[in-house]
Amino acid sequence: MNIIALDDEKLGLEGLVSAITEVEPSASLNAFRNADEAIKYAAINIPDVAFLDIELRLGNGLDVAKRLKELNPKINIIFVTGYTDYMKEAFNLYASGYVLKPVIAENIKRELENLRFPVSGKKRIYVQAFGPFEIFGDGVPLKFTYSKSKELLAVLIDAKGVTCSMGMVEELLWENEDKCHDHRAYIRNLIADIRRVLQRYDAKGIILRSHNNIGIDVSKIDCDYMDYLAGKSAAREAFKGEYMSQFSWAEKTLGNLLHL
């Protein structure tokens, strides 16, 4: 379960984190005292649950909840506050729950056991194409045996799900090297490496392979680039003029994005 907690008061946040950790010690929990940082994290990592203090010195948790709902309509919003005044507004946002301060583990447990949108526990794969390319499993960057495994994934994402020939993949991955050398056996090792890592995250079937072609099933991942092409507003805001910045071959796509 991927959880975020937001409270701009240090002691309040520490108490909230302590209660959540007591109830869900295995959860991926990220805590924030700044609303913009929480939203930025959520845009990439897609949390299942957000515990939000309502009264913030800069803005309020209700506005943060609206932004998070735009990013993920099925996020479970649980408001945390010392007041009951906002309860009607909170539930107008289809919040999952409401916890009064001081926060105790028993109340956190009750809310997590009665989420509006149950969490399956299945691990998520998220691909960041804007800025430097990165691929995350449950919010953690994935580590591969081979350095070019991640670049191969980037090539497949750039192709938007269209299968690529082994020759095309080879040309991009070794664009500045001797074309006489056959790297196809190495590419097969890269594919095996990617599949091995993804299996740890219950993400089988993402890599598609036929005789001399390879592709990626974009329906099984979350990706800012795919969301951008689909016209999603959060992805449009996330694009700041950078795309897979560590790969020179990605400049062609970047040019197309800048002229859309």
Tab-separated table of C-alpha atoms in Angstrom:
chain	number	residue	atom	x	y	z
A	1	MET	CA	0.000	0.000	0.000
A	2	ASN	CA	1.372	3.397	-0.988
A	3	ILE	CA	0.424	6.113	1.537
A	4	ILE	CA	1.207	9.808	1.805
A	5	ALA	CA	0.706	11.990	4.875
A	6	LEU	CA	0.516	15.798	4.858
A	7	ASP	CA	0.617	18.078	7.899
A	8	ASP	CA	2.621	21.309	7.993
A	9	GLU	CA	3.076	21.079	11.765
A	10	LYS	CA	6.105	18.991	12.748
A	11	LEU	CA	4.599	17.374	15.835
A	12	GLY	CA	1.295	16.734	14.104
A	13	LEU	CA	3.037	15.004	11.209
A	14	GLU	CA	5.209	12.922	13.516
A	15	GLY	CA	2.142	11.733	15.436
A	16	LEU	CA	0.296	10.888	12.226
A	17	VAL	CA	3.265	8.966	10.796
A	18	SER	CA	3.719	7.068	14.047
A	19	ALA	CA	0.054	5.969	14.092
A	20	ILE	CA	0.064	4.915	10.431
A	21	THR	CA	3.309	2.972	10.864
A	22	GLU	CA	1.905	1.155	13.885
A	23	VAL	CA	-1.113	0.019	11.877
A	24	GLU	CA	0.588	-0.598	8.482
A	25	PRO	CA	4.303	-1.202	9.122
A	26	SER	CA	4.839	-2.699	5.646
A	27	ALA	CA	3.255	0.232	3.768
A	28	SER	CA	5.285	2.593	1.595
A	29	LEU	CA	4.761	5.796	3.600
A	30	ASN	CA	5.980	9.243	2.553
A	31	ALA	CA	5.387	12.254	4.783
A	32	PHE	CA	5.253	15.918	3.747
A	33	ARG	CA	4.999	19.302	5.416
A	34	ASN	CA	4.640	21.086	2.069
A	35	ALA	CA	1.509	20.634	-0.061
A	36	ASP	CA	3.237	21.251	-3.407
A	37	GLU	CA	5.841	18.579	-2.646
A	38	ALA	CA	3.092	16.107	-1.738
A	39	ILE	CA	1.277	16.779	-5.020
A	40	LYS	CA	4.500	16.494	-7.024
A	41	TYR	CA	5.235	13.123	-5.417
A	42	ALA	CA	1.668	11.908	-6.014
A	43	ALA	CA	1.855	12.820	-9.709
A	44	ILE	CA	4.680	10.323	-10.131
A	45	ASN	CA	3.972	7.631	-7.559
A	46	ILE	CA	0.139	7.409	-7.503
A	47	PRO	CA	-0.589	6.788	-3.789
A	48	ASP	CA	-3.482	4.572	-2.725
A	49	VAL	CA	-4.252	6.615	0.412
A	50	ALA	CA	-3.619	10.248	1.387
A	51	PHE	CA	-3.937	11.456	4.986
A	52	LEU	CA	-4.371	15.234	4.747
A	53	ASP	CA	-4.466	17.874	7.445
A	54	ILE	CA	-7.174	20.353	6.456
A	55	GLU	CA	-5.862	23.561	8.003
A	56	LEU	CA	-2.482	24.426	6.462
A	57	ARG	CA	-0.648	27.710	6.842
A	58	LEU	CA	-0.407	27.968	3.045
A	59	GLY	CA	-3.692	26.811	1.525
A	60	ASN	CA	-5.763	23.969	2.892
A	61	GLY	CA	-6.117	20.222	2.618
A	62	LEU	CA	-9.393	20.470	0.728
A	63	ASP	CA	-7.614	22.080	-2.229
A	64	VAL	CA	-4.870	19.453	-2.057
A	65	ALA	CA	-7.531	16.739	-2.112
A	66	LYS	CA	-9.025	18.192	-5.285
A	67	ARG	CA	-5.607	18.098	-6.991
A	68	LEU	CA	-4.998	14.530	-5.875
A	69	LYS	CA	-8.408	13.487	-7.176
A	70	GLU	CA	-7.496	14.941	-10.566
A	71	LEU	CA	-4.355	12.799	-10.592
A	72	ASN	CA	-6.148	9.667	-9.419
A	73	PRO	CA	-9.965	9.673	-9.059
A	74	LYS	CA	-9.791	6.498	-6.945
A	75	ILE	CA	-7.341	7.751	-4.363
A	76	ASN	CA	-8.611	7.328	-0.789
A	77	ILE	CA	-8.596	10.735	0.905
A	78	ILE	CA	-8.661	10.680	4.704
A	79	PHE	CA	-8.802	14.113	6.309
A	80	VAL	CA	-7.033	14.706	9.617
A	81	THR	CA	-8.001	17.739	11.696
A	82	GLY	CA	-8.710	19.042	15.161
A	83	TYR	CA	-12.095	20.418	14.056
A	84	THR	CA	-15.388	19.027	12.786
A	85	ASP	CA	-16.297	22.228	10.895
A	86	TYR	CA	-15.083	20.910	7.541
A	87	MET	CA	-16.779	17.519	7.648
A	88	LYS	CA	-19.523	18.430	5.142
A	89	GLU	CA	-17.029	19.863	2.629
A	90	ALA	CA	-14.789	16.844	3.082
A	91	PHE	CA	-17.491	14.381	2.217
A	92	ASN	CA	-18.635	16.492	-0.715
A	93	LEU	CA	-15.228	15.553	-2.134
A	94	TYR	CA	-16.141	11.863	-1.648
A	95	ALA	CA	-13.491	11.474	1.012
A	96	SER	CA	-12.901	7.992	2.323
A	97	GLY	CA	-12.747	9.065	5.967
A	98	TYR	CA	-12.171	11.702	8.614
A	99	VAL	CA	-9.865	11.419	11.640
A	100	LEU	CA	-9.908	13.869	14.532
A	101	LYS	CA	-6.755	14.945	16.333
A	102	PRO	CA	-5.035	13.819	18.448
A	103	VAL	CA	-4.489	10.906	16.079
A	104	ILE	CA	-4.438	7.432	17.579
A	105	ALA	CA	-3.646	4.137	15.876
A	106	GLU	CA	-7.119	2.725	16.556
A	107	ASN	CA	-8.776	5.423	14.440
A	108	ILE	CA	-6.228	5.033	11.639
A	109	LYS	CA	-6.871	1.279	11.651
A	110	ARG	CA	-10.626	1.846	11.372
A	111	GLU	CA	-10.228	4.098	8.347
A	112	LEU	CA	-7.774	1.804	6.557
A	113	GLU	CA	-10.098	-1.156	7.062
A	114	ASN	CA	-12.999	0.761	5.517
A	115	LEU	CA	-11.514	2.483	2.493
A	116	ARG	CA	-13.881	3.811	-0.159
A	117	PHE	CA	-11.669	2.244	-2.840
A	118	PRO	CA	-10.180	-1.042	-1.562
A	119	VAL	CA	-6.477	-1.503	-2.266
A	120	SER	CA	-5.665	-4.798	-3.943
A	121	GLY	CA	-2.071	-4.840	-2.730
A	122	LYS	CA	-0.830	-5.401	-6.279
A	123	LYS	CA	2.391	-3.511	-6.856
A	124	ARG	CA	2.400	-0.690	-9.385
A	125	ILE	CA	4.828	0.178	-12.150
A	126	TYR	CA	5.195	3.851	-12.976
A	127	VAL	CA	7.297	5.219	-15.838
A	128	GLN	CA	8.620	8.789	-15.784
A	129	ALA	CA	9.538	10.008	-19.259
A	130	PHE	CA	9.496	13.757	-18.557
A	131	GLY	CA	12.912	14.883	-17.363
A	132	PRO	CA	15.369	12.015	-16.929
A	133	PHE	CA	13.811	8.647	-17.765
A	134	GLU	CA	13.073	6.467	-14.718
A	135	ILE	CA	10.912	3.452	-13.942
A	136	PHE	CA	9.491	2.867	-10.470
A	137	GLY	CA	8.029	-0.104	-8.646
A	138	ASP	CA	5.915	0.983	-5.673
A	139	GLY	CA	7.595	4.389	-5.833
A	140	VAL	CA	11.137	2.999	-5.738
A	141	PRO	CA	13.446	3.256	-8.797
A	142	LEU	CA	13.999	-0.208	-10.276
A	143	LYS	CA	17.531	-1.590	-10.400
A	144	PHE	CA	18.621	-3.785	-13.312
A	145	THR	CA	21.661	-5.995	-13.822
A	146	TYR	CA	22.557	-4.310	-17.120
A	147	SER	CA	22.800	-0.557	-17.589
A	148	LYS	CA	21.083	-0.758	-20.987
A	149	SER	CA	18.021	-2.585	-19.621
A	150	LYS	CA	16.483	0.732	-18.562
A	151	GLU	CA	17.359	2.297	-21.903
A	152	LEU	CA	15.663	-0.579	-23.721
A	153	LEU	CA	12.512	0.124	-21.707
A	154	ALA	CA	12.821	3.788	-22.677
A	155	VAL	CA	12.990	2.846	-26.360
A	156	LEU	CA	9.826	0.751	-26.028
A	157	ILE	CA	7.976	3.528	-24.177
A	158	ASP	CA	9.037	6.022	-26.835
A	159	ALA	CA	7.467	3.703	-29.428
A	160	LYS	CA	4.103	4.106	-27.585
A	161	GLY	CA	3.372	0.388	-27.569
A	162	VAL	CA	4.180	-0.226	-31.227
A	163	THR	CA	6.469	-3.255	-31.544
A	164	CYS	CA	10.047	-2.573	-32.602
A	165	SER	CA	12.293	-4.814	-34.645
A	166	MET	CA	15.454	-6.088	-32.994
A	167	GLY	CA	17.406	-4.188	-35.647
A	168	MET	CA	15.730	-0.885	-34.746
A	169	VAL	CA	16.376	-1.467	-31.025
A	170	GLU	CA	20.002	-2.294	-31.741
A	171	GLU	CA	20.453	0.848	-33.828
A	172	LEU	CA	19.123	3.095	-31.063
A	173	LEU	CA	20.934	1.463	-28.150
A	174	TRP	CA	24.273	1.480	-29.933
A	175	GLU	CA	23.748	4.501	-32.198
A	176	ASN	CA	27.335	5.749	-31.884
A	177	GLU	CA	29.107	2.390	-32.021
A	178	ASP	CA	30.388	0.004	-34.675
A	179	LYS	CA	27.405	-1.199	-36.727
A	180	CYS	CA	29.257	-4.378	-37.719
A	181	HIS	CA	28.911	-5.889	-34.258
A	182	ASP	CA	25.763	-7.988	-33.634
A	183	HIS	CA	24.243	-7.091	-30.263
A	184	ARG	CA	21.106	-9.229	-30.543
A	185	ALA	CA	22.252	-11.865	-28.067
A	186	TYR	CA	22.905	-9.055	-25.591
A	187	ILE	CA	19.423	-7.638	-26.239
A	188	ARG	CA	17.953	-11.016	-25.312
A	189	ASN	CA	19.835	-10.762	-22.011
A	190	LEU	CA	18.364	-7.284	-21.491
A	191	ILE	CA	14.853	-8.629	-22.059
A	192	ALA	CA	15.432	-11.433	-19.550
A	193	ASP	CA	16.801	-8.894	-17.050
A	194	ILE	CA	13.736	-6.647	-17.424
A	195	ARG	CA	11.311	-9.543	-17.053
A	196	ARG	CA	13.116	-10.815	-13.964
A	197	VAL	CA	12.887	-7.418	-12.236
A	198	LEU	CA	9.242	-6.822	-13.224
A	199	GLN	CA	8.202	-10.231	-11.897
A	200	ARG	CA	9.164	-9.058	-8.410
A	201	TYR	CA	6.409	-6.465	-8.728
A	202	ASP	CA	3.708	-8.839	-10.001
A	203	ALA	CA	4.058	-7.106	-13.373
A	204	LYS	CA	4.203	-10.015	-15.782
A	205	GLY	CA	3.197	-9.565	-19.400
A	206	ILE	CA	4.427	-5.998	-19.768
A	207	ILE	CA	7.150	-6.977	-22.234
A	208	LEU	CA	5.773	-8.417	-25.492
A	209	ARG	CA	8.040	-10.558	-27.631
A	210	SER	CA	7.559	-12.220	-30.991
A	211	HIS	CA	10.119	-13.774	-33.350
A	212	ASN	CA	12.141	-10.681	-34.234
A	213	ASN	CA	10.133	-7.946	-32.537
A	214	ILE	CA	9.738	-6.555	-29.071
A	215	GLY	CA	7.192	-4.201	-27.544
A	216	ILE	CA	5.606	-3.085	-24.304
A	217	ASP	CA	1.975	-3.328	-23.184
A	218	VAL	CA	1.340	0.303	-22.229
A	219	SER	CA	-2.056	-0.611	-20.734
A	220	LYS	CA	-0.226	-2.307	-17.841
A	221	ILE	CA	1.800	0.691	-16.732
A	222	ASP	CA	1.273	4.257	-15.578
A	223	CYS	CA	3.331	6.757	-17.572
A	224	ASP	CA	3.398	10.553	-17.741
A	225	TYR	CA	4.133	10.480	-21.494
A	226	MET	CA	1.142	8.224	-22.224
A	227	ASP	CA	-1.058	10.382	-20.015
A	228	TYR	CA	0.164	13.481	-21.872
A	229	LEU	CA	-0.757	11.948	-25.221
A	230	ALA	CA	-4.170	11.057	-23.778
A	231	GLY	CA	-4.708	14.727	-22.904
A	232	LYS	CA	-4.676	14.363	-19.117
A	233	SER	CA	-4.258	17.749	-17.453
A	234	ALA	CA	-1.870	16.571	-14.713
A	235	ALA	CA	0.551	15.214	-17.316
A	236	ARG	CA	0.290	18.419	-19.335
A	237	GLU	CA	1.346	20.352	-16.229
A	238	ALA	CA	4.171	17.891	-15.547
A	239	PHE	CA	5.828	18.441	-18.933
A	240	LYS	CA	8.436	21.206	-18.527
A	241	GLY	CA	10.208	20.846	-21.871
A	242	GLU	CA	12.333	17.804	-20.972
A	243	TYR	CA	11.871	14.255	-22.222
A	244	MET	CA	14.121	11.253	-21.464
A	245	SER	CA	16.924	13.752	-21.111
A	246	GLN	CA	19.774	11.239	-20.752
A	247	PHE	CA	19.152	9.702	-24.199
A	248	SER	CA	20.184	11.601	-27.350
A	249	TRP	CA	17.887	9.550	-29.576
A	250	ALA	CA	14.871	10.928	-27.612
A	251	GLU	CA	15.441	14.442	-28.969
A	252	LYS	CA	13.242	13.748	-31.995
A	253	THR	CA	10.231	12.978	-29.788
A	254	LEU	CA	11.032	15.987	-27.606
A	255	GLY	CA	10.885	18.182	-30.717
A	256	ASN	CA	7.467	16.780	-31.560
A	257	LEU	CA	6.215	17.405	-28.007
A	258	LEU	CA	7.430	20.999	-28.052
A	259	HIS	CA	5.455	21.644	-31.258
A	260	LEU	CA	2.185	20.010	-30.205
